[in-house]
Coordinates of C-alpha atoms in Angstrom, one line a residue:
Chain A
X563 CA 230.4 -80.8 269.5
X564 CA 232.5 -78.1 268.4
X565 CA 234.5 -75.8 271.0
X566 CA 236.4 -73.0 271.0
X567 CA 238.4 -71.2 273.6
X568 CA 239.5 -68.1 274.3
X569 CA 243.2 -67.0 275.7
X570 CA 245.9 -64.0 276.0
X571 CA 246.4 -61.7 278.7
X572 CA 243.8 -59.7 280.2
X573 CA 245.5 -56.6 280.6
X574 CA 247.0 -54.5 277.8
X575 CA 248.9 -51.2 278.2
X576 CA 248.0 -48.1 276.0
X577 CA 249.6 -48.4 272.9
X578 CA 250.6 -51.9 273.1
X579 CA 249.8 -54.9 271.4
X580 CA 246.9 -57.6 272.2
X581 CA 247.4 -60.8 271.4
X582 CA 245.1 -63.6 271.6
X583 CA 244.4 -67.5 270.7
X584 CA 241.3 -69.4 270.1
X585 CA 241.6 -73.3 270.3
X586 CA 239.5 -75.4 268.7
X587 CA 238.1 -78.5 269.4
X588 CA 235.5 -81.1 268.0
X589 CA 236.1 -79.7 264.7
X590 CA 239.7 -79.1 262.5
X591 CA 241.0 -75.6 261.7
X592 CA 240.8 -77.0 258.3
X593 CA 237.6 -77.3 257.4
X594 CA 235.1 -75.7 255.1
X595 CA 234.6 -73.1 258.0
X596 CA 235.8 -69.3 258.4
X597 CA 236.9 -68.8 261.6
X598 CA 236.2 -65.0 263.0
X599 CA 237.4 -62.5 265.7
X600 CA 234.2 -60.4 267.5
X601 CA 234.6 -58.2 269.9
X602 CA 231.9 -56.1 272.6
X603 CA 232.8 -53.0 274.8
X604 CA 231.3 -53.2 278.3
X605 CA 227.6 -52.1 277.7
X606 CA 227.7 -52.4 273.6
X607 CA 227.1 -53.6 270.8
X608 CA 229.0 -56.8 268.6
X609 CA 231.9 -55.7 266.8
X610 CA 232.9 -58.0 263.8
X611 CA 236.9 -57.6 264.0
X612 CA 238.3 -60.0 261.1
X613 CA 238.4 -63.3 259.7
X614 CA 240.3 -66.2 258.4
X615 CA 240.7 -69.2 256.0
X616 CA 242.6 -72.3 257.1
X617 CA 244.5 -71.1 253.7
X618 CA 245.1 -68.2 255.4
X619 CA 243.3 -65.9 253.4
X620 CA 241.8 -63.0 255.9
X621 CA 239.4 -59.8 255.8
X622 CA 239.6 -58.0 258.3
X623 CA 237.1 -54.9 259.4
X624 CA 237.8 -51.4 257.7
X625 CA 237.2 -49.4 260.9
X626 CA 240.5 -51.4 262.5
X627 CA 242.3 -50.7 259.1
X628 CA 246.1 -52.1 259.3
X629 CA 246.4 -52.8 263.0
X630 CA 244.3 -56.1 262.9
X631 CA 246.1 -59.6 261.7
X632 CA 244.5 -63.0 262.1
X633 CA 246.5 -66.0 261.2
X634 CA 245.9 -69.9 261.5
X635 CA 248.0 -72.5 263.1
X636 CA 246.9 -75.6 261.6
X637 CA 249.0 -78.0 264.0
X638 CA 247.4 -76.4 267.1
X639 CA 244.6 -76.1 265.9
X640 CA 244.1 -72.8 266.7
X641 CA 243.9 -69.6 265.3
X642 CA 245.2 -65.8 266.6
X643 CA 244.2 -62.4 266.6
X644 CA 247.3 -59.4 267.1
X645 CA 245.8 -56.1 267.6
X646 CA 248.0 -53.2 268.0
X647 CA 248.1 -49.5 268.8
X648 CA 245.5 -50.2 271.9
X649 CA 243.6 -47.8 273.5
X650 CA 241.3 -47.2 276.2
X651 CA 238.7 -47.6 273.3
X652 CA 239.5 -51.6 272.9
X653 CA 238.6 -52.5 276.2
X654 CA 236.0 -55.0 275.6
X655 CA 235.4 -58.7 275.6
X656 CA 236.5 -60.5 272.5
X657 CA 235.1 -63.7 271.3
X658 CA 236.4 -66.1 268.4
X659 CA 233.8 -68.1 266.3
X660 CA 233.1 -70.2 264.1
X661 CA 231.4 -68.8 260.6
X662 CA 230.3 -71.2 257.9
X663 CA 228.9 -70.4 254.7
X664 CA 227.3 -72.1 251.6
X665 CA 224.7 -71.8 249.1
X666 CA 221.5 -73.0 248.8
X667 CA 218.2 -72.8 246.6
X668 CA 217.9 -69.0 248.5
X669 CA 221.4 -68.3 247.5
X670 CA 224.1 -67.2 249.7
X671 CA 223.8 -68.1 253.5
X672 CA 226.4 -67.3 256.4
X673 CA 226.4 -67.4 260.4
X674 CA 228.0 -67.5 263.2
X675 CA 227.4 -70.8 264.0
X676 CA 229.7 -72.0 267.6
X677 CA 231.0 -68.8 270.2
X678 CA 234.2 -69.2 272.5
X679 CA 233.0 -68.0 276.1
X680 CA 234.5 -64.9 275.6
X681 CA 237.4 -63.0 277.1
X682 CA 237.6 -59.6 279.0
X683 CA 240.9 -57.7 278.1
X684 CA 241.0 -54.2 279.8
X685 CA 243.4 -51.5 278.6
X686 CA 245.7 -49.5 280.7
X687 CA 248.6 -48.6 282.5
Chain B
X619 CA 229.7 -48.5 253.7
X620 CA 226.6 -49.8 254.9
X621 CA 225.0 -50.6 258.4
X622 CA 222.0 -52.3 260.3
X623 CA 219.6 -50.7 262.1
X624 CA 217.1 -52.5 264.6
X625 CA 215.4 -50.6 267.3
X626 CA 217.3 -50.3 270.6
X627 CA 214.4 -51.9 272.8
X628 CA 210.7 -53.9 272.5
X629 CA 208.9 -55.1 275.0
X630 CA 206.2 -57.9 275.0
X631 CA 203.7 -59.7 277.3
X632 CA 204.0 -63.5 278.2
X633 CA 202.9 -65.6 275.8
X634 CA 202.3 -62.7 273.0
X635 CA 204.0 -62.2 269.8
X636 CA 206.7 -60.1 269.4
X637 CA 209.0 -59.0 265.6
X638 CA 212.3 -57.5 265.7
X639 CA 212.8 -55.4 262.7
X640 CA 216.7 -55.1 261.2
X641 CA 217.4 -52.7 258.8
X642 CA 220.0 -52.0 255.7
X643 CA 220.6 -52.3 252.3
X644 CA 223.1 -55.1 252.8
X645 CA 219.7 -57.3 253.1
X646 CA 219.1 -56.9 249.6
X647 CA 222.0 -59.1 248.8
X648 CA 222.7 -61.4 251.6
X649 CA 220.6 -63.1 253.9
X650 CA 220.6 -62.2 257.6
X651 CA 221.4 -64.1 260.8
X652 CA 220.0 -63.7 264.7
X653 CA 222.1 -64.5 267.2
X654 CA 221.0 -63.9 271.1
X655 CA 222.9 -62.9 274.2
X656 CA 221.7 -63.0 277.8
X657 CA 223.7 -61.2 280.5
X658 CA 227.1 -62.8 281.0
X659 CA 226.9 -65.3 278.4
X660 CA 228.4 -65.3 274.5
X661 CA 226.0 -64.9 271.7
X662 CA 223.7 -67.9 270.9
X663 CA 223.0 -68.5 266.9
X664 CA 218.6 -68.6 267.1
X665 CA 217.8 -68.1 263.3
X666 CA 219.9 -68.2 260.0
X667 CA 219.0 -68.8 256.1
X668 CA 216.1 -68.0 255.1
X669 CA 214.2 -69.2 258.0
X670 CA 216.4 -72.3 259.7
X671 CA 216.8 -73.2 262.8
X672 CA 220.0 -74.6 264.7
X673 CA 219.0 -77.6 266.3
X674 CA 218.0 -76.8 270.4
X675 CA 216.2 -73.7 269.2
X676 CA 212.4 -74.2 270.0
X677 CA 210.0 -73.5 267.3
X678 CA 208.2 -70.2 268.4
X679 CA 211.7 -68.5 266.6
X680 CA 211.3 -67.8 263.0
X681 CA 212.6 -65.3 260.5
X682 CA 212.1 -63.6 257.3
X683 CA 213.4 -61.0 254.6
X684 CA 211.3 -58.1 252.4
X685 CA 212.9 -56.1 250.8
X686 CA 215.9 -54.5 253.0
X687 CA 214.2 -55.4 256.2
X688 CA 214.7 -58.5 257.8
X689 CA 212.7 -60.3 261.1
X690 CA 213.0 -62.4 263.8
X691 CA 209.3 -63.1 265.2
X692 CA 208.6 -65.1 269.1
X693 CA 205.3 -66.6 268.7
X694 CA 204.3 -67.1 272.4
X695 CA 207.4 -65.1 273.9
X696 CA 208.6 -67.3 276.9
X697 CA 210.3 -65.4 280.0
X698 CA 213.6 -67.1 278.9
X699 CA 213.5 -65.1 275.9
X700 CA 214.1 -62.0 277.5
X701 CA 217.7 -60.7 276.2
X702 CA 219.4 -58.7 273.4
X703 CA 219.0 -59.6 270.0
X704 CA 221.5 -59.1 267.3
X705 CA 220.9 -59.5 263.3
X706 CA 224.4 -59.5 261.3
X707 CA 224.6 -60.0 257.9
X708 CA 227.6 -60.1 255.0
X709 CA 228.6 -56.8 253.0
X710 CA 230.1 -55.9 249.7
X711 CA 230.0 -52.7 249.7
X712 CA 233.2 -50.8 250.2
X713 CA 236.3 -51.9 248.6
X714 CA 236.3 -55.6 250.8
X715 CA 233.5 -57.7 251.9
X716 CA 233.0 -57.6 255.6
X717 CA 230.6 -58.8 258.2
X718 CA 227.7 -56.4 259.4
X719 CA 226.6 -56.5 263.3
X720 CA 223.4 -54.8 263.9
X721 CA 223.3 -52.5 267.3
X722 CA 221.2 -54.8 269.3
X723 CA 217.4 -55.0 270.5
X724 CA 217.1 -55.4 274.2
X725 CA 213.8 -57.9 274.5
X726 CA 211.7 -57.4 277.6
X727 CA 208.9 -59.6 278.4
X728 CA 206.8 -58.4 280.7

């Protein structure tokens, strides 16, 4: 059973940089799996934030432009998010997951298949 | 670039039938996914593929696709059911692919 877990600081000052991990478990980072950053502000919707390939090849969400980078670290098994510039607006609970994809007879199929519990990371001063 | 669009709230009585609707051109192309959250709790895959079901995920879920419109249908909606419901899908539209959330349906069974 596959498990991933959230961690990184809960607090963030305006303007600073976020930085979380998500460890995995029950499966290896380098598998035929995406792995994905999601995010909710308090009261929201589900934010997809980026994504990444244990080959490390990423897309990340155009709304966050340049201040989102994923990478992989294949002998923790674990991957990160940075997010930088924060503000007030990036309060939110962020979750990492794990996305697979294939094809079948219907074509192209994708989903978010395993959550981490989530983590609340607040920003201010 | 594109978006999904399901209705902010449905309600439904015990043991009816209830469809959420989800929205967007990004349908046409790529199948769409339900996932469903319950107060405190991280979002739980329900329906993916064309109609599939992760294992644990009783059979009164279903799904389906027309056209840009895609559903998730409770036959005989359970009390448990009660909580949001998000459809997300995959889009190339833009200059990258990205991931599509929709905004959410907040189930209440009455």
């Amino acid at each position: 059973q596959v498990q991933l877990q959230e961690s990184g600081p809960g607090l963030v000052k305006p303007s600073g940089t976020l930085s979380l991990s998500c460890d995995v478990s029950g499966d290896s980072i380098s598998s035929y799996n995406w792995w994905s950053w999601v995010r909710q502000p308090p009261g929201k919707g589900l934010e997809w934030i980026g994504e990444i390939y244990h080959t490390g090849s990423t897309s990340n969400n155009p709304s966050l432009k340049t201040r989102v980078s994923i990478s992989v670290d294949k002998s923790k098994n674990h991957f990160s998010l940075e997010l930088t510039s924060m503000t007030a607006a990036d309060t939110a609970v962020y979750y990492c997951a794990r996305v697979k994809r294939y094809y079948d007879s219907s074509g192209y199929v994708e989903y978010f298949q395993d959550w981490g519990q989530g983590t609340q990371v607040t920003v201010s001063s | 670039s594109s978006e999904l669009t399901q209705d902010p709230a449905v309600s439904v009585a015990l043991g009816q039938t209830v469809r959420i609707t989800c929205q967007g051109d990004s349908l046409r192309s790529y199948s769409a996914s339900w996932l469903q959250q319950k107060p405190g709790q991280a979002p739980l895959l329900v329906i993916y593929g064309k109609n599939n079901r992760p294992s644990g995920i009783p059979d009164r879920f279903s799904g389906s696709t027309s056209g840009n419109t895609a559903s998730l249908t409770i036959t005989g909606a359970q009390a448990e059911d009660e909580a949001d419901y998000y459809c997300n899908s995959r889009d190339s539209s833009g200059s990258h692919p990205h991931v599509l959330f929709g905004g959410g349906t907040k189930l209440t069974v009455l």
